[in-house]
Amino acid sequence: MSHPQAVGDVVAKPEKPQHRPARPEFSSGPCPKRPGWSAEAVAARAFLGRSHRAAAPKAQLRDLIERTARLLGVPEDYRIGIVPASDTGAFEMAMWSMLGARPVDMLVWESFGQGWATDATKQLQLADCRVLGADYGALPDLGSVRPDADVCFTWNGTTSGARVPDADWIAADRAGLTFCDATSAAFAQRLDWERLDVTTFSWQKALGGEGAHGMLILSPRAVARLESFVPPRPLPKIFRLTKGGKLIEGIFLGETINTPSMLCVADCIDALEWMEGLGGLEATCARADANAAALQDWVDGAGWIENLVADPRARSNTSVCLRITDPGIASRDEAAQRDFVKRMTKLLESERAAYDIAGYRDAPPGLRVWCGTTVETADVRALTPWLDWAFAVTCSG
């Protein structure tokens, strides 16, 4: 199928595609389930109606932690815990429990990083806190991060499509701790554990899991901070990681702070087993890379749209964000551009060609297509003619 071509001020309407993606779910959270997923199979292995403190359910929680460690290649001396409130809960828990011992640099290039910065400056009111920012689609000056300061950042900006290309900018001999929100990077991008002290993510991104549960990964340096620093603020129960100046080890052995959903736990293990069957982290990253490459190949030839991230090295392979560059649309004010995107994505949904691909509400108007591990490359390729078609139809309407 050819891309829509401009004829004067009118976009020529392409032929309606006949082949739809087998799975039109391209949401950036909650993300698509793994291929072949079955609710019945998940329910059959879930300890429904059982206490999470009982031996078998607790063993399943510990199994989830151990599988996560193996699949991600987390060092043996790091701790991994399942915590409440998704990635947000995990990151907030870390910030409220550990920040304030040193100066802090907050790196901001998308909405979630901005949220962490707002909490640091307005809620925690940290005394020496710098906010280093960049516009959507770009990265801040990573070289200006202070090695003696704690630094908080998103590895992959879910709402901007920009990611750090590596962790080389983090000093190996740093005095501060690194706090990394890796929620749309884990399992699809290679994380440099030696440079990460506090890492968080949720099951609802690359795993295609359910929401409400977060993962918290701590380096020995982060544990030492927890056991030596008393934050000058009250902490709610669900944020408390220490007791009597010592880490609550049970949290990292499957003894969760509050009651988890055992159905969600079984669902997460189902995804982890599927990833193990693919061949592990190299295979899961390769799937996301292939999906993002297929989408970018189409973008490069489309003529009316481009990746929001100009630097190819900083482009996400999961939450790919795109902006419409066609002059007839790009020249409109923001409200009109958002209305265009809304009508275009609604058309795609009505055709069952793509669900939930409008850009994030705080991001520039555009599209956001999830290309993570659970997506099939064939579905990405099947999606792109529909994008051309929907753009042309929306222009003509």
Short mmCIF file of C-alpha atoms in Angstrom, two decimals:
data_model
loop_
_atom_site.label_atom_id
_atom_site.label_comp_id
_atom_site.label_asym_id
_atom_site.label_seq_id
_atom_site.Cartn_x
_atom_site.Cartn_y
_atom_site.Cartn_z
CA MET A 1 0.00 0.00 0.00
CA SER A 2 1.36 3.45 -0.89
CA HIS A 3 1.53 6.31 1.56
CA PRO A 4 -1.05 9.12 1.24
CA GLN A 5 0.08 11.76 -1.23
CA ALA A 6 -0.80 15.44 -1.13
CA VAL A 7 -2.64 16.81 -4.17
CA GLY A 8 -2.64 20.59 -3.78
CA ASP A 9 -4.12 21.13 -0.32
CA VAL A 10 -5.92 17.77 -0.36
CA VAL A 11 -4.50 14.44 0.76
CA ALA A 12 -5.30 11.71 -1.73
CA LYS A 13 -7.29 9.01 0.03
CA PRO A 14 -5.53 5.63 -0.11
CA GLU A 15 -7.36 2.36 -0.50
CA LYS A 16 -8.70 0.95 2.75
CA PRO A 17 -6.46 -1.88 4.00
CA GLN A 18 -7.95 -5.36 4.05
CA HIS A 19 -5.66 -6.98 6.60
CA ARG A 20 -5.89 -5.95 10.25
CA PRO A 21 -3.37 -6.63 13.00
CA ALA A 22 -4.25 -9.97 14.61
CA ARG A 23 -3.99 -8.16 17.94
CA PRO A 24 -4.74 -4.43 17.71
CA GLU A 25 -3.70 -3.72 21.32
CA PHE A 26 -0.86 -1.19 21.18
CA SER A 27 -1.49 0.55 24.49
CA SER A 28 1.54 1.76 26.45
CA GLY A 29 0.06 0.60 29.74
CA PRO A 30 -1.53 -1.69 30.52
CA CYS A 31 0.22 -3.29 27.57
CA PRO A 32 -0.76 -6.28 25.43
CA LYS A 33 -0.76 -9.75 26.93
CA ARG A 34 1.77 -12.22 25.62
CA PRO A 35 0.86 -14.12 22.44
CA GLY A 36 -1.18 -17.20 23.33
CA TRP A 37 -2.21 -15.84 26.72
CA SER A 38 -5.16 -17.55 28.38
CA ALA A 39 -7.15 -16.28 31.34
CA GLU A 40 -8.16 -19.84 32.15
CA ALA A 41 -4.55 -21.01 32.28
CA VAL A 42 -3.60 -18.15 34.58
CA ALA A 43 -6.56 -18.73 36.88
CA ALA A 44 -5.75 -22.43 37.10
CA ARG A 45 -2.37 -21.72 38.68
CA ALA A 46 -3.48 -18.84 40.91
CA PHE A 47 -3.97 -19.35 44.65
CA LEU A 48 -7.41 -17.76 44.70
CA GLY A 49 -9.13 -17.55 48.06
CA ARG A 50 -5.87 -18.36 49.83
CA SER A 51 -3.87 -16.23 52.22
CA HIS A 52 -0.71 -14.80 50.70
CA ARG A 53 0.95 -15.69 54.02
CA ALA A 54 0.30 -19.42 53.52
CA ALA A 55 3.26 -21.55 52.51
CA ALA A 56 2.32 -22.27 48.88
CA PRO A 57 1.22 -18.72 47.94
CA LYS A 58 4.31 -17.26 49.65
CA ALA A 59 6.48 -19.70 47.71
CA GLN A 60 4.86 -18.48 44.49
CA LEU A 61 5.64 -14.87 45.41
CA ARG A 62 9.25 -15.83 46.07
CA ASP A 63 9.35 -17.73 42.77
CA LEU A 64 8.24 -14.54 41.00
CA ILE A 65 11.10 -12.63 42.63
CA GLU A 66 13.68 -15.27 41.75
CA ARG A 67 12.53 -15.58 38.14
CA THR A 68 12.70 -11.80 37.78
CA ALA A 69 16.26 -11.76 39.11
CA ARG A 70 17.41 -14.51 36.74
CA LEU A 71 15.73 -13.08 33.67
CA LEU A 72 17.02 -9.54 34.22
CA GLY A 73 20.49 -10.64 35.32
CA VAL A 74 20.23 -8.82 38.65
CA PRO A 75 23.39 -9.30 40.79
CA GLU A 76 23.04 -11.84 43.58
CA ASP A 77 23.68 -9.30 46.34
CA TYR A 78 20.81 -7.06 45.21
CA ARG A 79 17.39 -7.29 46.89
CA ILE A 80 14.10 -7.54 44.96
CA GLY A 81 10.72 -6.89 46.53
CA ILE A 82 7.09 -6.78 45.44
CA VAL A 83 5.49 -3.57 46.69
CA PRO A 84 2.10 -1.80 46.47
CA ALA A 85 0.84 0.76 43.95
CA SER A 86 2.66 -0.21 40.77
CA ASP A 87 5.84 1.56 39.64
CA THR A 88 4.59 4.81 41.16
CA GLY A 89 4.37 3.24 44.59
CA ALA A 90 7.81 1.68 44.28
CA PHE A 91 9.49 4.92 43.19
CA GLU A 92 7.68 7.05 45.77
CA MET A 93 8.62 4.56 48.48
CA ALA A 94 12.28 4.86 47.53
CA MET A 95 12.21 8.67 47.32
CA TRP A 96 10.45 9.19 50.64
CA SER A 97 12.62 6.63 52.43
CA MET A 98 16.07 7.60 51.11
CA LEU A 99 16.25 11.13 49.69
CA GLY A 100 17.63 13.92 51.83
CA ALA A 101 20.92 12.41 52.89
CA ARG A 102 22.76 14.06 49.97
CA PRO A 103 22.16 16.70 47.30
CA VAL A 104 19.74 15.53 44.59
CA ASP A 105 19.66 15.93 40.81
CA MET A 106 16.26 15.25 39.22
CA LEU A 107 16.40 14.51 35.49
CA VAL A 108 13.21 15.45 33.65
CA TRP A 109 12.30 14.89 30.02
CA GLU A 110 8.76 13.58 30.22
CA SER A 111 5.73 13.63 32.50
CA PHE A 112 6.65 10.92 35.00
CA GLY A 113 10.09 12.39 35.60
CA GLN A 114 8.37 15.73 36.07
CA GLY A 115 6.13 14.13 38.66
CA TRP A 116 9.13 12.84 40.62
CA ALA A 117 10.72 16.29 40.44
CA THR A 118 7.54 17.93 41.73
CA ASP A 119 7.48 15.53 44.67
CA ALA A 120 11.14 16.21 45.44
CA THR A 121 10.81 19.98 45.37
CA LYS A 122 7.27 20.60 46.66
CA GLN A 123 6.40 17.60 48.81
CA LEU A 124 9.76 16.48 50.19
CA GLN A 125 11.08 20.06 49.92
CA LEU A 126 14.67 18.87 49.61
CA ALA A 127 17.18 21.56 50.46
CA ASP A 128 19.73 21.00 47.67
CA CYS A 129 17.72 19.75 44.72
CA ARG A 130 18.41 20.63 41.09
CA VAL A 131 15.97 19.90 38.29
CA LEU A 132 17.75 19.29 34.98
CA GLY A 133 15.19 19.28 32.21
CA ALA A 134 14.72 18.86 28.47
CA ASP A 135 11.79 19.11 26.10
CA TYR A 136 9.81 16.06 25.04
CA GLY A 137 11.87 14.07 22.55
CA ALA A 138 15.25 15.20 23.93
CA LEU A 139 17.44 14.34 26.91
CA PRO A 140 18.93 16.73 29.48
CA ASP A 141 22.69 17.22 29.78
CA LEU A 142 23.59 13.93 31.42
CA GLY A 143 27.21 15.03 31.82
CA SER A 144 26.18 17.73 34.28
CA VAL A 145 24.93 15.24 36.90
CA ARG A 146 26.89 15.63 40.14
CA PRO A 147 28.68 12.41 41.21
CA ASP A 148 28.29 13.38 44.88
CA ALA A 149 24.51 13.78 44.49
CA ASP A 150 21.68 11.30 44.36
CA VAL A 151 20.13 11.26 40.88
CA CYS A 152 16.55 10.32 39.95
CA PHE A 153 15.65 9.57 36.33
CA THR A 154 13.50 7.48 34.01
CA TRP A 155 15.55 5.05 31.93
CA ASN A 156 12.91 5.12 29.23
CA GLY A 157 10.53 8.08 29.05
CA THR A 158 7.21 6.32 28.57
CA THR A 159 5.42 9.51 27.54
CA SER A 160 8.15 11.01 25.33
CA GLY A 161 9.74 7.99 23.68
CA ALA A 162 13.24 9.13 24.69
CA ARG A 163 15.56 6.84 26.63
CA VAL A 164 19.10 7.02 27.92
CA PRO A 165 21.27 5.14 25.39
CA ASP A 166 23.43 3.71 28.19
CA ALA A 167 24.57 4.35 31.76
CA ASP A 168 28.10 5.52 30.95
CA TRP A 169 27.23 9.00 32.25
CA ILE A 170 26.84 7.57 35.76
CA ALA A 171 30.15 7.62 37.63
CA ALA A 172 31.32 4.16 38.72
CA ASP A 173 32.85 5.73 41.85
CA ARG A 174 29.81 7.92 42.58
CA ALA A 175 29.10 8.94 46.13
CA GLY A 176 25.37 9.40 45.56
CA LEU A 177 22.73 6.82 44.75
CA THR A 178 20.99 6.38 41.42
CA PHE A 179 17.19 6.06 41.45
CA CYS A 180 15.98 4.61 38.15
CA ASP A 181 12.37 4.37 37.04
CA ALA A 182 12.71 1.51 34.56
CA THR A 183 9.05 0.68 34.16
CA SER A 184 8.93 0.75 30.34
CA ALA A 185 12.53 -0.42 29.94
CA ALA A 186 12.77 -3.60 32.04
CA PHE A 187 12.71 -6.80 29.93
CA ALA A 188 13.03 -4.82 26.67
CA GLN A 189 16.22 -2.81 27.25
CA ARG A 190 19.53 -3.76 28.83
CA LEU A 191 19.92 -2.17 32.26
CA ASP A 192 23.43 -1.59 33.63
CA TRP A 193 22.99 -2.92 37.17
CA GLU A 194 26.43 -1.83 38.35
CA ARG A 195 25.33 1.79 37.83
CA LEU A 196 21.85 1.39 39.36
CA ASP A 197 21.15 1.48 43.08
CA VAL A 198 17.36 1.77 43.22
CA THR A 199 15.38 0.42 40.27
CA THR A 200 11.61 0.23 39.93
CA PHE A 201 9.13 -1.08 37.40
CA SER A 202 5.63 -2.51 37.15
CA TRP A 203 4.25 -5.71 35.65
CA GLN A 204 1.88 -3.85 33.32
CA LYS A 205 4.48 -2.77 30.76
CA ALA A 206 6.88 -5.18 29.00
CA LEU A 207 5.45 -8.18 30.85
CA GLY A 208 1.93 -7.38 29.71
CA GLY A 209 0.85 -7.95 33.29
CA GLU A 210 -1.81 -6.39 35.45
CA GLY A 211 -1.53 -3.10 37.36
CA ALA A 212 -1.30 -2.27 41.07
CA HIS A 213 1.95 -4.09 41.86
CA GLY A 214 5.46 -2.65 41.68
CA MET A 215 8.95 -4.10 41.84
CA LEU A 216 11.71 -2.51 43.90
CA ILE A 217 15.34 -3.56 43.31
CA LEU A 218 18.01 -2.35 45.75
CA SER A 219 21.79 -2.48 45.50
CA PRO A 220 23.91 -3.04 48.63
CA ARG A 221 24.60 0.71 48.63
CA ALA A 222 20.87 1.42 48.70
CA VAL A 223 20.40 -1.01 51.59
CA ALA A 224 23.21 0.72 53.46
CA ARG A 225 21.45 4.07 52.96
CA LEU A 226 18.18 2.67 54.28
CA GLU A 227 19.89 1.29 57.40
CA SER A 228 21.92 4.42 58.14
CA PHE A 229 19.58 7.29 57.22
CA VAL A 230 16.49 8.29 59.15
CA PRO A 231 14.31 10.47 56.90
CA PRO A 232 13.12 13.71 58.51
CA ARG A 233 9.50 12.97 57.67
CA PRO A 234 6.77 10.54 58.70
CA LEU A 235 6.39 7.47 56.51
CA PRO A 236 3.10 5.63 55.96
CA LYS A 237 3.13 1.91 56.61
CA ILE A 238 3.30 0.94 52.94
CA PHE A 239 6.53 2.98 52.55
CA ARG A 240 8.44 1.49 55.49
CA LEU A 241 11.34 -0.71 54.45
CA THR A 242 13.21 -0.83 57.75
CA LYS A 243 12.45 -1.66 61.35
CA GLY A 244 14.78 -0.83 64.22
CA GLY A 245 17.37 0.46 61.77
CA LYS A 246 17.50 -2.80 59.79
CA LEU A 247 16.03 -3.76 56.42
CA ILE A 248 12.81 -5.75 56.67
CA GLU A 249 14.20 -8.78 54.88
CA GLY A 250 10.81 -10.47 54.52
CA ILE A 251 9.69 -7.93 51.93
CA PHE A 252 12.40 -9.29 49.64
CA LEU A 253 11.49 -12.92 50.28
CA GLY A 254 7.86 -12.77 49.21
CA GLU A 255 6.38 -11.45 52.46
CA THR A 256 4.66 -8.43 50.96
CA ILE A 257 3.82 -5.29 52.93
CA ASN A 258 0.12 -5.61 52.15
CA THR A 259 -2.12 -8.13 50.40
CA PRO A 260 -1.22 -8.76 46.74
CA SER A 261 -3.57 -10.10 44.10
CA MET A 262 -2.62 -13.74 43.69
CA LEU A 263 -4.36 -13.71 40.30
CA CYS A 264 -1.97 -10.93 39.20
CA VAL A 265 0.96 -12.87 40.66
CA ALA A 266 0.05 -15.94 38.62
CA ASP A 267 -0.36 -13.75 35.54
CA CYS A 268 3.10 -12.26 36.03
CA ILE A 269 4.72 -15.68 36.42
CA ASP A 270 2.96 -16.78 33.24
CA ALA A 271 4.65 -13.90 31.38
CA LEU A 272 8.04 -14.60 32.95
CA GLU A 273 7.85 -18.26 31.94
CA TRP A 274 6.96 -17.23 28.39
CA MET A 275 9.99 -14.94 28.27
CA GLU A 276 12.22 -17.70 29.60
CA GLY A 277 10.89 -19.94 26.84
CA LEU A 278 11.86 -17.36 24.23
CA GLY A 279 15.47 -17.57 25.38
CA GLY A 280 15.67 -14.91 28.06
CA LEU A 281 16.63 -11.26 28.03
CA GLU A 282 18.47 -11.23 24.70
CA ALA A 283 15.39 -12.63 22.98
CA THR A 284 12.94 -10.28 24.71
CA CYS A 285 15.06 -7.24 23.84
CA ALA A 286 15.40 -8.47 20.26
CA ARG A 287 11.62 -8.68 19.88
CA ALA A 288 11.17 -5.09 21.01
CA ASP A 289 14.03 -3.96 18.76
CA ALA A 290 12.42 -5.67 15.77
CA ASN A 291 9.04 -4.11 16.48
CA ALA A 292 10.45 -0.60 16.84
CA ALA A 293 12.54 -1.06 13.68
CA ALA A 294 9.49 -2.11 11.69
CA LEU A 295 7.59 0.96 12.82
CA GLN A 296 10.54 3.28 12.15
CA ASP A 297 11.00 1.84 8.66
CA TRP A 298 7.45 2.91 7.90
CA VAL A 299 7.93 6.33 9.53
CA ASP A 300 11.02 6.99 7.41
CA GLY A 301 8.98 6.60 4.23
CA ALA A 302 5.64 7.99 5.31
CA GLY A 303 6.28 11.67 4.67
CA TRP A 304 3.62 12.97 7.07
CA ILE A 305 4.96 11.80 10.42
CA GLU A 306 8.27 11.42 12.25
CA ASN A 307 9.71 10.08 15.47
CA LEU A 308 9.41 12.63 18.29
CA VAL A 309 13.00 11.77 19.23
CA ALA A 310 15.49 13.15 16.72
CA ASP A 311 18.53 11.20 17.98
CA PRO A 312 18.23 7.54 16.90
CA ARG A 313 20.36 6.41 19.87
CA ALA A 314 17.84 7.92 22.28
CA ARG A 315 14.74 6.42 20.66
CA SER A 316 12.67 4.01 22.71
CA ASN A 317 12.06 0.50 21.43
CA THR A 318 8.91 0.20 23.57
CA SER A 319 6.88 3.41 23.88
CA VAL A 320 7.52 4.85 20.43
CA CYS A 321 6.20 8.42 20.22
CA LEU A 322 5.46 10.06 16.88
CA ARG A 323 4.52 13.57 15.82
CA ILE A 324 2.60 14.60 12.71
CA THR A 325 4.71 16.82 10.48
CA ASP A 326 2.30 17.30 7.58
CA PRO A 327 2.14 21.12 7.20
CA GLY A 328 -1.64 21.15 7.04
CA ILE A 329 -1.82 19.59 10.51
CA ALA A 330 1.40 20.78 12.13
CA SER A 331 0.49 24.43 11.40
CA ARG A 332 -2.68 24.21 13.52
CA ASP A 333 -2.77 25.24 17.16
CA GLU A 334 -2.34 22.59 19.85
CA ALA A 335 -6.04 22.15 20.52
CA ALA A 336 -6.76 21.56 16.84
CA GLN A 337 -3.88 19.09 16.56
CA ARG A 338 -5.18 17.16 19.57
CA ASP A 339 -8.64 17.09 18.04
CA PHE A 340 -7.17 15.68 14.81
CA VAL A 341 -5.34 12.94 16.71
CA LYS A 342 -8.48 12.14 18.67
CA ARG A 343 -10.56 11.74 15.52
CA MET A 344 -7.86 9.70 13.80
CA THR A 345 -7.38 7.29 16.71
CA LYS A 346 -11.13 6.95 17.20
CA LEU A 347 -11.41 5.93 13.55
CA LEU A 348 -8.70 3.30 14.02
CA GLU A 349 -10.47 1.96 17.08
CA SER A 350 -13.79 1.75 15.26
CA GLU A 351 -12.09 -0.32 12.56
CA ARG A 352 -10.46 -2.57 15.20
CA ALA A 353 -7.09 -1.74 13.67
CA ALA A 354 -5.44 -0.09 16.69
CA TYR A 355 -6.48 0.65 20.25
CA ASP A 356 -5.15 3.39 22.57
CA ILE A 357 -2.39 4.89 20.43
CA ALA A 358 -2.97 8.60 21.06
CA GLY A 359 -0.01 10.32 22.69
CA TYR A 360 0.02 10.85 26.44
CA ARG A 361 -2.16 13.74 27.62
CA ASP A 362 0.82 15.87 28.77
CA ALA A 363 2.96 15.11 25.72
CA PRO A 364 2.89 17.03 22.42
CA PRO A 365 -0.02 15.99 20.15
CA GLY A 366 0.77 12.80 18.26
CA LEU A 367 0.71 9.03 18.37
CA ARG A 368 2.29 6.54 20.76
CA VAL A 369 2.62 2.92 19.68
CA TRP A 370 3.76 0.26 22.13
CA CYS A 371 6.39 -1.97 20.52
CA GLY A 372 7.41 -4.00 23.55
CA THR A 373 8.18 -7.68 23.81
CA THR A 374 4.60 -8.96 23.88
CA VAL A 375 3.80 -7.35 20.51
CA GLU A 376 4.27 -9.34 17.29
CA THR A 377 6.27 -7.66 14.51
CA ALA A 378 3.72 -8.86 11.97
CA ASP A 379 1.08 -6.83 13.80
CA VAL A 380 3.24 -3.70 13.68
CA ARG A 381 3.63 -4.15 9.93
CA ALA A 382 -0.10 -4.71 9.56
CA LEU A 383 -0.80 -1.54 11.54
CA THR A 384 1.16 0.89 9.36
CA PRO A 385 -1.14 0.87 6.26
CA TRP A 386 -4.02 1.61 8.60
CA LEU A 387 -2.14 4.63 9.95
CA ASP A 388 -1.72 5.98 6.41
CA TRP A 389 -5.38 5.33 5.68
CA ALA A 390 -6.69 6.86 8.88
CA PHE A 391 -4.53 9.95 8.45
CA ALA A 392 -5.84 10.50 4.92
CA VAL A 393 -9.46 9.90 5.88
CA THR A 394 -9.20 12.23 8.87
CA CYS A 395 -7.65 14.91 6.67
CA SER A 396 -10.49 14.64 4.20
CA GLY A 397 -13.12 14.74 6.94
#
